[in-house]
Structure formats: C-alpha cells, structure tokens
Coordinates of C-alpha atoms and ligand atoms in Angstrom, one line a residue:
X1 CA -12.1 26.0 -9.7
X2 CA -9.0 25.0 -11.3
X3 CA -7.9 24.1 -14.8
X4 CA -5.1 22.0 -16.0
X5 CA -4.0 23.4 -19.1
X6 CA -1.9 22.0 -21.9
X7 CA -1.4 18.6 -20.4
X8 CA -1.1 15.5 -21.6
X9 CA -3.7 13.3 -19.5
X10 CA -2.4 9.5 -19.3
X11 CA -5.0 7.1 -17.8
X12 CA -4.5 3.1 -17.2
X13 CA -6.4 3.1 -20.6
X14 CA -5.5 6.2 -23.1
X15 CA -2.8 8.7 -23.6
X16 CA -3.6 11.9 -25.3
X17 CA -3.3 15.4 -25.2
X18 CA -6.5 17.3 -23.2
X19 CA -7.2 19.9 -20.4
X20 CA -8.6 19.1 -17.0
X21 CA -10.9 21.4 -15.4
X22 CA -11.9 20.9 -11.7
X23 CA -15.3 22.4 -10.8
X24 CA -15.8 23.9 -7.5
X25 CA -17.1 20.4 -6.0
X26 CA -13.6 19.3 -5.8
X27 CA -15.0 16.9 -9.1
X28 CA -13.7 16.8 -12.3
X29 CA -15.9 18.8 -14.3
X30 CA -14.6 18.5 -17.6
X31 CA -11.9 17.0 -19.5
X32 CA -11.2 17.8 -23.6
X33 CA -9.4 19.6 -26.0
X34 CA -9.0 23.6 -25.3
X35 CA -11.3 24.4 -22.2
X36 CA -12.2 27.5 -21.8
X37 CA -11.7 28.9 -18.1
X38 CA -15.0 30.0 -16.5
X39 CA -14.6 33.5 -14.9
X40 CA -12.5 33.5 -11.7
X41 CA -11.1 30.1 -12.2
X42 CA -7.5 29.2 -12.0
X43 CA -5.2 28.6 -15.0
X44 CA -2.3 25.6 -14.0
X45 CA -0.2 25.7 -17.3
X46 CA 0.8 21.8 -17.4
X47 CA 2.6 21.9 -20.8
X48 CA 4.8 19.1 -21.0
X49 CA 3.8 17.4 -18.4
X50 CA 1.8 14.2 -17.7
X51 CA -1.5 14.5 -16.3
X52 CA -2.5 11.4 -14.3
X53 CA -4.6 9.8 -11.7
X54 CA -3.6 10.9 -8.6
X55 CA -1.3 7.6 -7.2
X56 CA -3.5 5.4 -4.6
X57 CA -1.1 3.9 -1.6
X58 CA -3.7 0.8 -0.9
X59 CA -1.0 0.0 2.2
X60 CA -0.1 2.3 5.2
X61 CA 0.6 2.2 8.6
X62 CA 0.2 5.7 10.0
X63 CA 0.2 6.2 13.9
X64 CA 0.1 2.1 14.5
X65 CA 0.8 0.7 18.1
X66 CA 3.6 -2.1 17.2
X67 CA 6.3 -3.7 18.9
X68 CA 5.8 -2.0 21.6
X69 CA 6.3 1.8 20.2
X70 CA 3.9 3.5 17.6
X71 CA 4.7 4.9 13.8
X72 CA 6.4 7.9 13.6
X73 CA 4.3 9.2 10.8
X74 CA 1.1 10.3 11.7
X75 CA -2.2 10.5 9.7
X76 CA -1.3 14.1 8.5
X77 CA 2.5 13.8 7.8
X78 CA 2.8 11.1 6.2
X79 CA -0.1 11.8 4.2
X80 CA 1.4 15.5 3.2
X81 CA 4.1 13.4 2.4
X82 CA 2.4 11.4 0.0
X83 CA 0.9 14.7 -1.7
X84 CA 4.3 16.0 -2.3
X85 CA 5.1 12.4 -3.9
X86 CA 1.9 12.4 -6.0
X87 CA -0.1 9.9 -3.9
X88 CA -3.6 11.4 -3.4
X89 CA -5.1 8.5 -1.5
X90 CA -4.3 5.8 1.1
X91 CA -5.6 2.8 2.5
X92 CA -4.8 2.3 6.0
X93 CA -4.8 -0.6 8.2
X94 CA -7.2 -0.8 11.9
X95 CA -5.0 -3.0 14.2
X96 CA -7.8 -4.1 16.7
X97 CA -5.8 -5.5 19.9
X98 CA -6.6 -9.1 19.9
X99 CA -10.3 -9.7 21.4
X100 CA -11.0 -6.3 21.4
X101 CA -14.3 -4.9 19.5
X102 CA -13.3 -4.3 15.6
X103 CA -16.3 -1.8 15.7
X104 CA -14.6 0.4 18.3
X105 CA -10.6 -0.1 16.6
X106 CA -12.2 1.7 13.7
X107 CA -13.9 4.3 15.1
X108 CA -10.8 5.2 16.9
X109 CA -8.5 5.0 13.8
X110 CA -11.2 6.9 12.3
X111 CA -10.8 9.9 14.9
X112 CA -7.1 9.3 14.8
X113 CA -7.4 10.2 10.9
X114 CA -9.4 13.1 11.1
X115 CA -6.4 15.2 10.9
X116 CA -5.4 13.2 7.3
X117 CA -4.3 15.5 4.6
X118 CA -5.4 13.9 1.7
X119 CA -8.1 11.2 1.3
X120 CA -8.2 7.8 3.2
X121 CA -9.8 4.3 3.4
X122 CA -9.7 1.9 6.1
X123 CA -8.7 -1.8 5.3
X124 CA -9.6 -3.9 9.0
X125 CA -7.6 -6.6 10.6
X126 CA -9.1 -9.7 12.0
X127 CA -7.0 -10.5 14.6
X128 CA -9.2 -13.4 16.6
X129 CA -12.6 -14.7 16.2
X130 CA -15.8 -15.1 17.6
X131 CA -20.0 -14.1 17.6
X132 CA -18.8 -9.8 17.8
X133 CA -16.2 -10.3 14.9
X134 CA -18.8 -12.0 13.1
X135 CA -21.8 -9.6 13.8
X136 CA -19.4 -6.0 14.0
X137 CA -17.7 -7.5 9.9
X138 CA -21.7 -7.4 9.4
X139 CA -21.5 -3.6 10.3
X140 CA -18.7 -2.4 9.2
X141 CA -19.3 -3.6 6.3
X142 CA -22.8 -1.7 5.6
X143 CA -22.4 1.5 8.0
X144 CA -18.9 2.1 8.2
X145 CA -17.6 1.6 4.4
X146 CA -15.7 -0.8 5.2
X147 CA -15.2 -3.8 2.4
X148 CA -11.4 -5.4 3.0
X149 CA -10.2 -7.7 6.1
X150 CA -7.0 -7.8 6.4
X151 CA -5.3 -11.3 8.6
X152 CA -1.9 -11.7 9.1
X153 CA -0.5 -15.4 9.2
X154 CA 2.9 -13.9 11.2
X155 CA 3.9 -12.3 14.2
X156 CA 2.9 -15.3 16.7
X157 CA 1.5 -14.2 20.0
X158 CA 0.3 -11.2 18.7
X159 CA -1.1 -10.4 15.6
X160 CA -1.4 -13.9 14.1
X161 CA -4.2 -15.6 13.0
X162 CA -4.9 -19.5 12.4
X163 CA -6.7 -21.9 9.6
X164 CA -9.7 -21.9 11.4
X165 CA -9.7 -18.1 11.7
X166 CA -8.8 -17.7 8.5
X167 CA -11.3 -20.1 6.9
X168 CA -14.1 -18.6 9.1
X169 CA -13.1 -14.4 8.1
X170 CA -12.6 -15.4 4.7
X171 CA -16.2 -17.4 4.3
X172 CA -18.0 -14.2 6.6
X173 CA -16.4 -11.7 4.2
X174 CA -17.3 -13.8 0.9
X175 CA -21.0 -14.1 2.3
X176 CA -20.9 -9.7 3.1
X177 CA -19.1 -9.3 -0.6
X178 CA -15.7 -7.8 0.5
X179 CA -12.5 -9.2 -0.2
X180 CA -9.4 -10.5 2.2
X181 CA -6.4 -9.3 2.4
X182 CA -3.4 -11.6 3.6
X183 CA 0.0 -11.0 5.2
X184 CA 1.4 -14.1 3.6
X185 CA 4.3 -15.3 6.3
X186 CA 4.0 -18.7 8.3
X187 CA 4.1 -17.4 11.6
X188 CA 5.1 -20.4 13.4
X189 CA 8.3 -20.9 11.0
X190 CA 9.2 -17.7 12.2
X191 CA 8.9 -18.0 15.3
X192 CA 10.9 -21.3 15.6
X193 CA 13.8 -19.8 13.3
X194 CA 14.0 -16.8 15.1
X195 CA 14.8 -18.8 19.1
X196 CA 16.9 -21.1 17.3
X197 CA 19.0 -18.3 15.4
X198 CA 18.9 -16.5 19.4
X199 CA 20.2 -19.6 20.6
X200 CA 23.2 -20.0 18.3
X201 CA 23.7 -16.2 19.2
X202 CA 22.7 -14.4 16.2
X203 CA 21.3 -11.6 17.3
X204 CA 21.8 -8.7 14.8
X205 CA 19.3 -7.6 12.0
X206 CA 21.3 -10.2 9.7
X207 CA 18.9 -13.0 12.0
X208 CA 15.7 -11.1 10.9
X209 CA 15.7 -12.3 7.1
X210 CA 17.6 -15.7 7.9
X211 CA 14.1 -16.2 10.1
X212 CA 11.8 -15.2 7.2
X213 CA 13.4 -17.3 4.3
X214 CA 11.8 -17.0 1.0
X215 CA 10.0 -20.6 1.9
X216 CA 8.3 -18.9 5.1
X217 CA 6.3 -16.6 2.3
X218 CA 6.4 -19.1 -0.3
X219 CA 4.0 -21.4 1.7
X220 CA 1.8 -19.3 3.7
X221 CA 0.7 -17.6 0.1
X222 CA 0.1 -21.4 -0.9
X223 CA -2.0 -22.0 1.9
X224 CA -4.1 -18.9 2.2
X225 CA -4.9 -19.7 -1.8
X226 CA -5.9 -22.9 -1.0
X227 CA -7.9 -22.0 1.4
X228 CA -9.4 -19.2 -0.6
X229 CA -9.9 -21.4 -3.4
X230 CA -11.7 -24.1 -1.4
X231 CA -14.1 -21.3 -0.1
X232 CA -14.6 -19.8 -3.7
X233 CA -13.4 -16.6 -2.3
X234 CA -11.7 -13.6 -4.1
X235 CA -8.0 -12.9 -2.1
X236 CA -5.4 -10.3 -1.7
X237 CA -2.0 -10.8 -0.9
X238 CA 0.1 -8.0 0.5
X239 CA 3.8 -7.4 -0.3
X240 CA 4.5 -10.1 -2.0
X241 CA 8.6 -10.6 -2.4
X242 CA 9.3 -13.9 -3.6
X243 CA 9.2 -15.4 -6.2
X244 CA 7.9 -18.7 -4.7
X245 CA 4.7 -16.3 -3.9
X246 CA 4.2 -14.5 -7.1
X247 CA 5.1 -18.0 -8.9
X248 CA 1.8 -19.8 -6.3
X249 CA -0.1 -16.2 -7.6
X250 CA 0.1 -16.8 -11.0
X251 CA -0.6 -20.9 -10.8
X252 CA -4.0 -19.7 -9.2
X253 CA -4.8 -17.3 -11.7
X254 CA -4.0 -19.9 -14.5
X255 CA -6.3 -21.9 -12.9
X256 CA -9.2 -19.7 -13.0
X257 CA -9.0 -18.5 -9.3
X258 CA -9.3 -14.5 -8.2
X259 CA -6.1 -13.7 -6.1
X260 CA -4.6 -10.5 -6.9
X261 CA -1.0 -9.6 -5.6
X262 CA 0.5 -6.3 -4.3
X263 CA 4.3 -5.3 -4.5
X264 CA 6.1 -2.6 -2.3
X265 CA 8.1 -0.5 -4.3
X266 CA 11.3 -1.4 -1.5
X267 CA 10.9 -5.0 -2.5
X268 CA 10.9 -4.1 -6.4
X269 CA 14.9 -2.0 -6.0
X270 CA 16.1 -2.9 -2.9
X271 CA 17.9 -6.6 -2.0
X272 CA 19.3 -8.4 1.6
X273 CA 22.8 -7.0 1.0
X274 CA 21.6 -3.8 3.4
X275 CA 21.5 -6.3 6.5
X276 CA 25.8 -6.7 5.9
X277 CA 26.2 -2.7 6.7
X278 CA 28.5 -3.0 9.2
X279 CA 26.8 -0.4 11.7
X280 CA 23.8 -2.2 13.2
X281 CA 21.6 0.7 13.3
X282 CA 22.2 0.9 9.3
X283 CA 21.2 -2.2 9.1
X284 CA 18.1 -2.0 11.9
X285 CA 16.6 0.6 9.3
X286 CA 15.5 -1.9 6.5
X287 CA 14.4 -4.6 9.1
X288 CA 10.6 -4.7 7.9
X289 CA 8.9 -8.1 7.0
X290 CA 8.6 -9.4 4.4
X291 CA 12.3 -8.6 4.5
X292 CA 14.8 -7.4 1.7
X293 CA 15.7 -10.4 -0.7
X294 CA 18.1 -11.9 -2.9
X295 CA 18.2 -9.6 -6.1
X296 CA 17.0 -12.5 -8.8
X297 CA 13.5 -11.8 -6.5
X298 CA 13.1 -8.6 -8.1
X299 CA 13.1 -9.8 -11.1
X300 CA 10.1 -12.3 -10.9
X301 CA 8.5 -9.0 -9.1
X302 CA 9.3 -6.9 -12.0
X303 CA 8.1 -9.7 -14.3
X304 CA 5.0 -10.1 -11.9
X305 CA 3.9 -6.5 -12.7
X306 CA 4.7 -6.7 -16.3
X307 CA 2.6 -9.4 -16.8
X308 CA -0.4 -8.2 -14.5
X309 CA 0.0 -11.6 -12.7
X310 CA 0.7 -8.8 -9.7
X311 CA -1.7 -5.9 -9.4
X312 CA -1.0 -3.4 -7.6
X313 CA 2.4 -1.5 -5.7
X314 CA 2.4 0.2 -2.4
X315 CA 4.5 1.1 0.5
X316 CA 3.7 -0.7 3.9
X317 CA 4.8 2.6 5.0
X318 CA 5.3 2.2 8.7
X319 CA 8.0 4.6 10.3
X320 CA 10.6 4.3 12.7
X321 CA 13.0 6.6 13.6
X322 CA 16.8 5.8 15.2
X323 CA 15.4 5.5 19.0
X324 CA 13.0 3.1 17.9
X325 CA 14.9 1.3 15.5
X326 CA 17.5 1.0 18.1
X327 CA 15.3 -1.1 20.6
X328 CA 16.6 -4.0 19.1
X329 CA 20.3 -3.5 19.3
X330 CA 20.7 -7.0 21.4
X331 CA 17.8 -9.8 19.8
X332 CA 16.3 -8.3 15.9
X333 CA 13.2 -9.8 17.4
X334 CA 12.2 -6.5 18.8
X335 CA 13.4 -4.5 16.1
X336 CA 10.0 -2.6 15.2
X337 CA 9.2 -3.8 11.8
X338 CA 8.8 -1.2 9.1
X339 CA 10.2 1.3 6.7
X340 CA 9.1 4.2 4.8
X341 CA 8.2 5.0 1.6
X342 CA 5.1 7.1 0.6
X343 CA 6.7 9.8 -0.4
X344 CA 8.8 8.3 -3.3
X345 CA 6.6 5.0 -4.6
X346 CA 5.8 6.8 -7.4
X347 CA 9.1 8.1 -8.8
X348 CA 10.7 4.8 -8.0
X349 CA 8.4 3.2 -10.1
X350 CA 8.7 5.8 -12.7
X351 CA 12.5 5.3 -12.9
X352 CA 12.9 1.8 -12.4
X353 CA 10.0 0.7 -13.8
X354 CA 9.0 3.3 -17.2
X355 CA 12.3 4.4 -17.9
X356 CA 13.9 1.2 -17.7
X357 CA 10.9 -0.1 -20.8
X358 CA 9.4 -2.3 -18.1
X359 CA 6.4 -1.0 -18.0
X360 CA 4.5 1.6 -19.7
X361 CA 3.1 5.1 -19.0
X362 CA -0.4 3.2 -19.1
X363 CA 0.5 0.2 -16.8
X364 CA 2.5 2.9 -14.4
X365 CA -0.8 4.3 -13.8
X366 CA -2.8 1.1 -13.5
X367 CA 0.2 -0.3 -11.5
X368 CA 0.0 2.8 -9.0
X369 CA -3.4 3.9 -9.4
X370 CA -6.3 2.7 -11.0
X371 CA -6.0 -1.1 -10.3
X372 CA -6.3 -0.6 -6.6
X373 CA -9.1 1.7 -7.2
X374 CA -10.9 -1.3 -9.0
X375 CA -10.0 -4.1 -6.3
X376 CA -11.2 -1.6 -3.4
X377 CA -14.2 -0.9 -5.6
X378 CA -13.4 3.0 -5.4
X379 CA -13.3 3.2 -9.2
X380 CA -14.2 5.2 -11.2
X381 CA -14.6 8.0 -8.7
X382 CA -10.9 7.0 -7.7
X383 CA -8.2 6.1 -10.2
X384 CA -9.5 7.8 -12.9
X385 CA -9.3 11.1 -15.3
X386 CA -13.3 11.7 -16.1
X387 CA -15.8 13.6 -15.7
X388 CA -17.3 13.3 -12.1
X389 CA -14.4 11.7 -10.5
X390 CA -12.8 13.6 -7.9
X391 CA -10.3 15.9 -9.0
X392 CA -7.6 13.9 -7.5
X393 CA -3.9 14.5 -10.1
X394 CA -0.6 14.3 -10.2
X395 CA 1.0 16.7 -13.2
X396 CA 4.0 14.3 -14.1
X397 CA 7.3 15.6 -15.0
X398 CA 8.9 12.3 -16.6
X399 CA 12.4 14.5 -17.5
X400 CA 12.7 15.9 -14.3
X401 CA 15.4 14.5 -11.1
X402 CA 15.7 14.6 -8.1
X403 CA 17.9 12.8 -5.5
X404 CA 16.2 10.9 -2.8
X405 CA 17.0 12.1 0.9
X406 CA 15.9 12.4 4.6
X407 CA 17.6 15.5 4.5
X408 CA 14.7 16.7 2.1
X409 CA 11.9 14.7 2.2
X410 CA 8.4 15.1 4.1
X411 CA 8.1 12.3 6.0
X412 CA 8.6 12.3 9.8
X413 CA 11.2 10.0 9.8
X414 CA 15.1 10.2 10.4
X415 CA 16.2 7.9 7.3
X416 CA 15.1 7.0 4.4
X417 CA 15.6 3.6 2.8
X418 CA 16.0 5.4 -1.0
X419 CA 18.6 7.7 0.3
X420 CA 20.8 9.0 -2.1
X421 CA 19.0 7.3 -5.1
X422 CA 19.0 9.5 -8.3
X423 CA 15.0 9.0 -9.8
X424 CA 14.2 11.1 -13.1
X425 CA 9.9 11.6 -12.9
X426 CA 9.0 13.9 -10.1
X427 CA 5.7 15.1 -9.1
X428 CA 5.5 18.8 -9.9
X429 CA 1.8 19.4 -9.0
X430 CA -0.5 17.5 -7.2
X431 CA -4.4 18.7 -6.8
X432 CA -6.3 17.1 -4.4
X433 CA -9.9 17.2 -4.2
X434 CA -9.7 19.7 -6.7
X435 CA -7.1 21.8 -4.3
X436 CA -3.8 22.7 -5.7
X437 CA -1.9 21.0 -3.1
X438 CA 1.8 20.5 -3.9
X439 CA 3.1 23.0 -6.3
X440 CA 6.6 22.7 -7.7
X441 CA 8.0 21.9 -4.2
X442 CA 5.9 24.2 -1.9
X443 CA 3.9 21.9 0.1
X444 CA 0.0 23.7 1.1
X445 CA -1.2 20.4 2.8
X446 CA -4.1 21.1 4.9
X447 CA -4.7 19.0 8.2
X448 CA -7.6 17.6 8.4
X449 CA -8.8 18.4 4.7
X450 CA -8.8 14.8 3.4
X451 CA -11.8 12.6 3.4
X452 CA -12.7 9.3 4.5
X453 CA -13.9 7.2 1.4
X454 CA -16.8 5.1 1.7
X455 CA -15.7 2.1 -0.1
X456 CA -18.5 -0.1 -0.9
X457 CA -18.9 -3.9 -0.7
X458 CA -20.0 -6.3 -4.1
X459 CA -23.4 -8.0 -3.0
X460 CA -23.2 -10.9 -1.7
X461 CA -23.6 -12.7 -5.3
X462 CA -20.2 -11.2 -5.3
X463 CA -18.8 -14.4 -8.1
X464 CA -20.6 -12.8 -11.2
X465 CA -20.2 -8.8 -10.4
X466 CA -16.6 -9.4 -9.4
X467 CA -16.1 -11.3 -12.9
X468 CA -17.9 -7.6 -14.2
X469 CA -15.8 -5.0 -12.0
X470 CA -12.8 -6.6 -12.4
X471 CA -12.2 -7.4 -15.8
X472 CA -8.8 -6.7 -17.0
X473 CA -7.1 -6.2 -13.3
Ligands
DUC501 N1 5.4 -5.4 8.2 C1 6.2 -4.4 8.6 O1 7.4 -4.4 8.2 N2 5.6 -3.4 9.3 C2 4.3 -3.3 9.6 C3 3.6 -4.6 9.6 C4 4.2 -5.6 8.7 O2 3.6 -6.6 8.3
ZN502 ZN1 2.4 -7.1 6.5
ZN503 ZN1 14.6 -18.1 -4.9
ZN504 ZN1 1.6 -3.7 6.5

C-alpha cells in the first residue's frame, strides 16, 4: 500500500488539495482530505506537487516490422521510458502483414508485450479485407478486448488500404461497436510525388515532406469523414498536422458528426525547417509521416486542442536509431518512418502548452489523459483520480526543469527529436498499478509487470451510448 500525501490531485474535472491512498490491489483505495496510513503502508510526501492521472500514450509503435527494419524500442524500454515521463499506459498498434490472420498478429504482439513495463492496449490494423477479417474483427472484438481498427490510407504497396476497404471495416466495426482509427494521408499522392521528385533527382529527406504536402492530409481526412459520415460511424484520426485536417475535423463536428482528432506532441513544437540541416543524417532523424510542417500549422493544432475540436495528444513513437535512419542516405523513400517521443509528451505539453496559458491544468490532463481513456472506453478505471480506479499517477512538479537529451533519457534510441529543449514540469514520481515506479530519477520499472487492458466495445446500438460515454470529449 502506498499513500500520496500532501498533494494537490488535478483531474480533467477538479483541482483541489487531497491525499491518495493505493490499497494493496494496485486500486485506488481512497482519495480525501488527511488519510490516515494503515499500518505498514508507505508514506510518499507529495507537497507541492500535482497529483494526476497517470498520462495515456493512445499511439505507439514498440518492436514494429517497418520498412524493412523493426523499432528500436521494445515493449519494455520504451514503456520504462514512458514511466519515467509520467505515461502510465499505451496503446499500441498490431501490424498484421497484408492477408495474413488479424487473430494470429495479435496474439503475437500480445506475446511480444508480455515483457511491457507498464500497462498496454492493442489498437488493430486492417490492412486488406475479406470473410477472416470480417469473422476474426467479430473475435477480437469479444474475446480479445479489442474495440479500435486502425487503416492507414498511405504507404501504397504495403500498408494501404482502399474505399472499399475502408467503407467495409468501418461499417463491420460500427455493427461490433468499436471505433476506427485513420492514418489520414492519400497514399496514391504520395506515391506519385515521391517517383516524380526521384526523377528530378531529389533524393534527400527535404523530398519526404515535399511528397506529403499539407493537401495529401488535408483530403484524405475529408474523405475518410465522408465516408464515416455516410456510414453513421464514430472516427478517429491519428496525428493530425495540418490545418486543412483539423479545419475538415471541426466542420464535421459542427455538423453534428463524431470524429475525434489526435495530435503528436512533435507536430504541436517542432516545424519543416529540420529537413534544411545540412548533415543528411540530421535531417533523416525527423523523417516520420505525417511530416514536420510549416510553423502557422501549429498554431491551428494548438487552437485545435484549446478548443477540444482535437482530443487527444500522443507520440507515434516508433524508433530508429542512426544505422536505420541511414538506410536511406540515397532515395528518403526508404528512410524508416518514425521518431520518438514517449518519454517527454507530457513535459512538452506542460511547457508549451500550460505554461505558455494555452491550456489549463485541467485540459493538460484531459488533453494527455482522461480523453483517450473515454474514446477507448477505459474510463473511469483509466484516466481518472477515484476510488477504484487503478492507482495509476504522475506526482507533477510544474516548477521543476530539465533539459531534454539522448544523452539522458530512457529510450533505446540514439537521438532525440527534443534535444536540447529546456521544459519546466517534470515527472517526479510515477506509481503504477499502485507501484512506486519512477522516483525522483531512479527508474524501478519491472519487465513484464504491466498489464494488458481489456478495452471493451459499445453495443452494437453504439449511436445513443456513445452520445452517453462521450459527452464532453
Ligand atoms: N508514421 C511514422 O512516422 N511511423 C510509423 C507509422 C506512421 O504512420
Ligand atoms: Zn500513422
Ligand atoms: Zn497551410
Ligand atoms: Zn503510427
């Protein structure tokens, strides 16, 4: 047992000053105003510090076959890393090779994840259809806790998905009450702007956002909410970075439709100038996709947030170190997509986002948090400070600073695209499952201690309990 004394506990909802005590059951077991400590329990002296949900990353790619090379994080370092950041939970992604079984992809990322340090989930990608995708999104969805798809309308030849595909996942998932998840880039654009910028003989990772323009992400996220909206189907878009995107998010919404929008904290402080460093391999680091945008971007991201016309923030983290990276020193094609980030979401946020007056404590914790514990319907035993929730914190220090580095962080990864960025708001404790887990820089991650969460689907009348669940998200 452990108690959290002298905090100040700031939920998506309330601010106020209260103690937490984690029972034995790795639950919360208590939370209010001078707790007493039951015999042989713990005392964590939290004065002047914030006491909040544990942060939820609802987009990782640990250990991922991709581009021919696989994630340099695996399930337990890069989710140690995200304990010492203050990120209790992630969502992952199952890659099923295209016409393999879905059924089978998940049990293997599920053995693959057994040695996860904090708690997971397991978003799965539709990447072809036919009768097994059909019957295995049937099981998945009521065996496996499974209740998000994931499609990705880029990388042609591979993980890209058409209309028709789309159309029939989306309808299958709307009739088994979970929700899609979109990679909003028009795959065939890409493709065609990235032989014709070979063929003029750009070849560096300046070619990989002049392939993915704005208007690539702009339409796709059009499209995929048209065809969400024709089907009467809830959506979610990942990493949105334009403003064409957030602007065809918000147009829905007004219009009465459910699509919810995720940022990536990269997208939110970091802009296209890195693709000018004049050493490729510099520049080969922040290839990812959606790529790094003009700066007036950030703003409508910012704005997005603010607003909550955008939902939720995450990472995409998906490592590469310099060997990797350096695969595609002669055509950015075969640069493997993907940067890191886990580790630092939350104090970029924090700086950028609360200590700049963009956002509040409150929203900071909805933003990183308790929103995505809501869409993924893990709420409130997720994203929450209550009694019977699991004991999942982060004890805040919003005065404290740190500078960002590879040199220092967790992360199995030889860069980092924060490097050298001064943040004030640090994690100084984070308790996982009711286990002190990250104390003031010492990092006690256990392999293999985190648990997979069941996340369960909305019935099938999912219309009226989504309207219910998701109020105010
Ligand atoms: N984008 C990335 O940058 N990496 C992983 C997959 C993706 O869509
Ligand atoms: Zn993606
Ligand atoms: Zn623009
Ligand atoms: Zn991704």
């Amino acid at each position: 047992m452990l108690l959290v004394r002298g905090g100040t506990v700031v939920t998506a909802e309330t601010t106020g000053r209260a103690d937490v005590l984690c029972g034995a059951d790795g639950r919360i077991a208590a939370v209010g105003l001078d707790l007493e400590a039951p015999v042989g329990c713990a005392v964590l002296d939290a004065g002047g510090l914030l006491v909040m949900p544990g942060g939820i990353d609802p987009h990782t790619h640990m250990e991922m076959p991709f581009m021919g090379t696989v994630s340099s994080d695996d399930f337990y370092t890069g989710t140690a890393a995200g304990l010492a950041g203050g990120t209790t939970m992630v969502i992952d992604f199952v890659i099923p090779e295209r016409g393999a079984s879905i059924l089978k992809a998940w049990k293997h990322w599920r053995e693959k994840a057994q040695k996860a340090a904090s708690d997971y989930g397991l978003h799965v990608a539709i990447t072809h259809w036919d009768d097994t995708v059909h019957a295995e999104m049937g099981i998945l969805t009521r065996d496996c806790g499974v209740n998000s798809f994931k499609h990705f309308m880029a990388y042609k030849g591979a993980l890209m998905v058409d209309d028709g595909v789309l159309l029939r996942s989306i309808s299958r998932a709307l009739e088994l009450g979970a929700l899609c998840n979109v990679h909003a880039e028009n795959g065939d654009a890409v493709a065609y702007l990235q032989a014709d910028l070979l063929r003029k003989g750009v070849t560096g990772a300046k070619g990989h956002p002049l392939s993915r323009p704005p208007e690539v992400e702009g339409e796709a996220a059009q499209r995929v909410i048209a065809i969400a909206g024709l089907l009467g189907a809830p959506l979610y878009i990942v990493h949105v970075s334009t403003e064409e995107a957030t602007r065809a998010i918000t147009e829905a919404r007004a219009r009465g439709q459910r699509v919810y929008g995720e940022v990536l904290a990269q997208h939110l402080v970091i802009d296209d100038s890195v693709y000018d460093d004049p050493d490729p391999l510099r520049a080969a680091q922040y290839v990812m996709s959606p790529p790094f945008r003009p700066r007036h971007h950030q703003k409508a991201l910012w704005a997005g947030l603010a607003s909550g016309q955008l939902q939720t923030t995450a990472t995409d983290h998906c490592c590469f170190c310099a060997p990797q990276k350096s695969a595609g020193q002669d055509d950015f094609t075969r640069i493997p997509n993907g940067t890191p980030g886990i580790e630092d979401r939350m104090s970029v946020l924090w700086h950028h986002g609360v200590r700049t007056g963009r956002l509040t404590m409150q929203e900071f914790v909805a933003v990183t948090s308790t929103n995505t514990a809501k869409i993924f319907n893990i709420h409130p035993r997720k994203g929450s400070v209550s009694v019977g929730a699991d004991a999942d914190l982060v004890l805040w220090d919003p005065d404290a600073s740190r500078t960002i580095s590879a040199r220092t962080h967790h992360q199995n990864v030889d860069y980092n695209v924060f490097e050298g960025m001064e943040v004030t708001g640090v994690a100084r404790h984070t308790i996982s499952g009711g286990r002190h887990v990250w104390a003031d820089g010492d990092l006690r991650a256990v392999r293999g201690e985190g648990r997979y969460v069941e996340r369960p689907c909305f019935s099938p009348d999912m219309t009226a309990e989504l309207r219910r669940a998701w109020v105010g998200v």
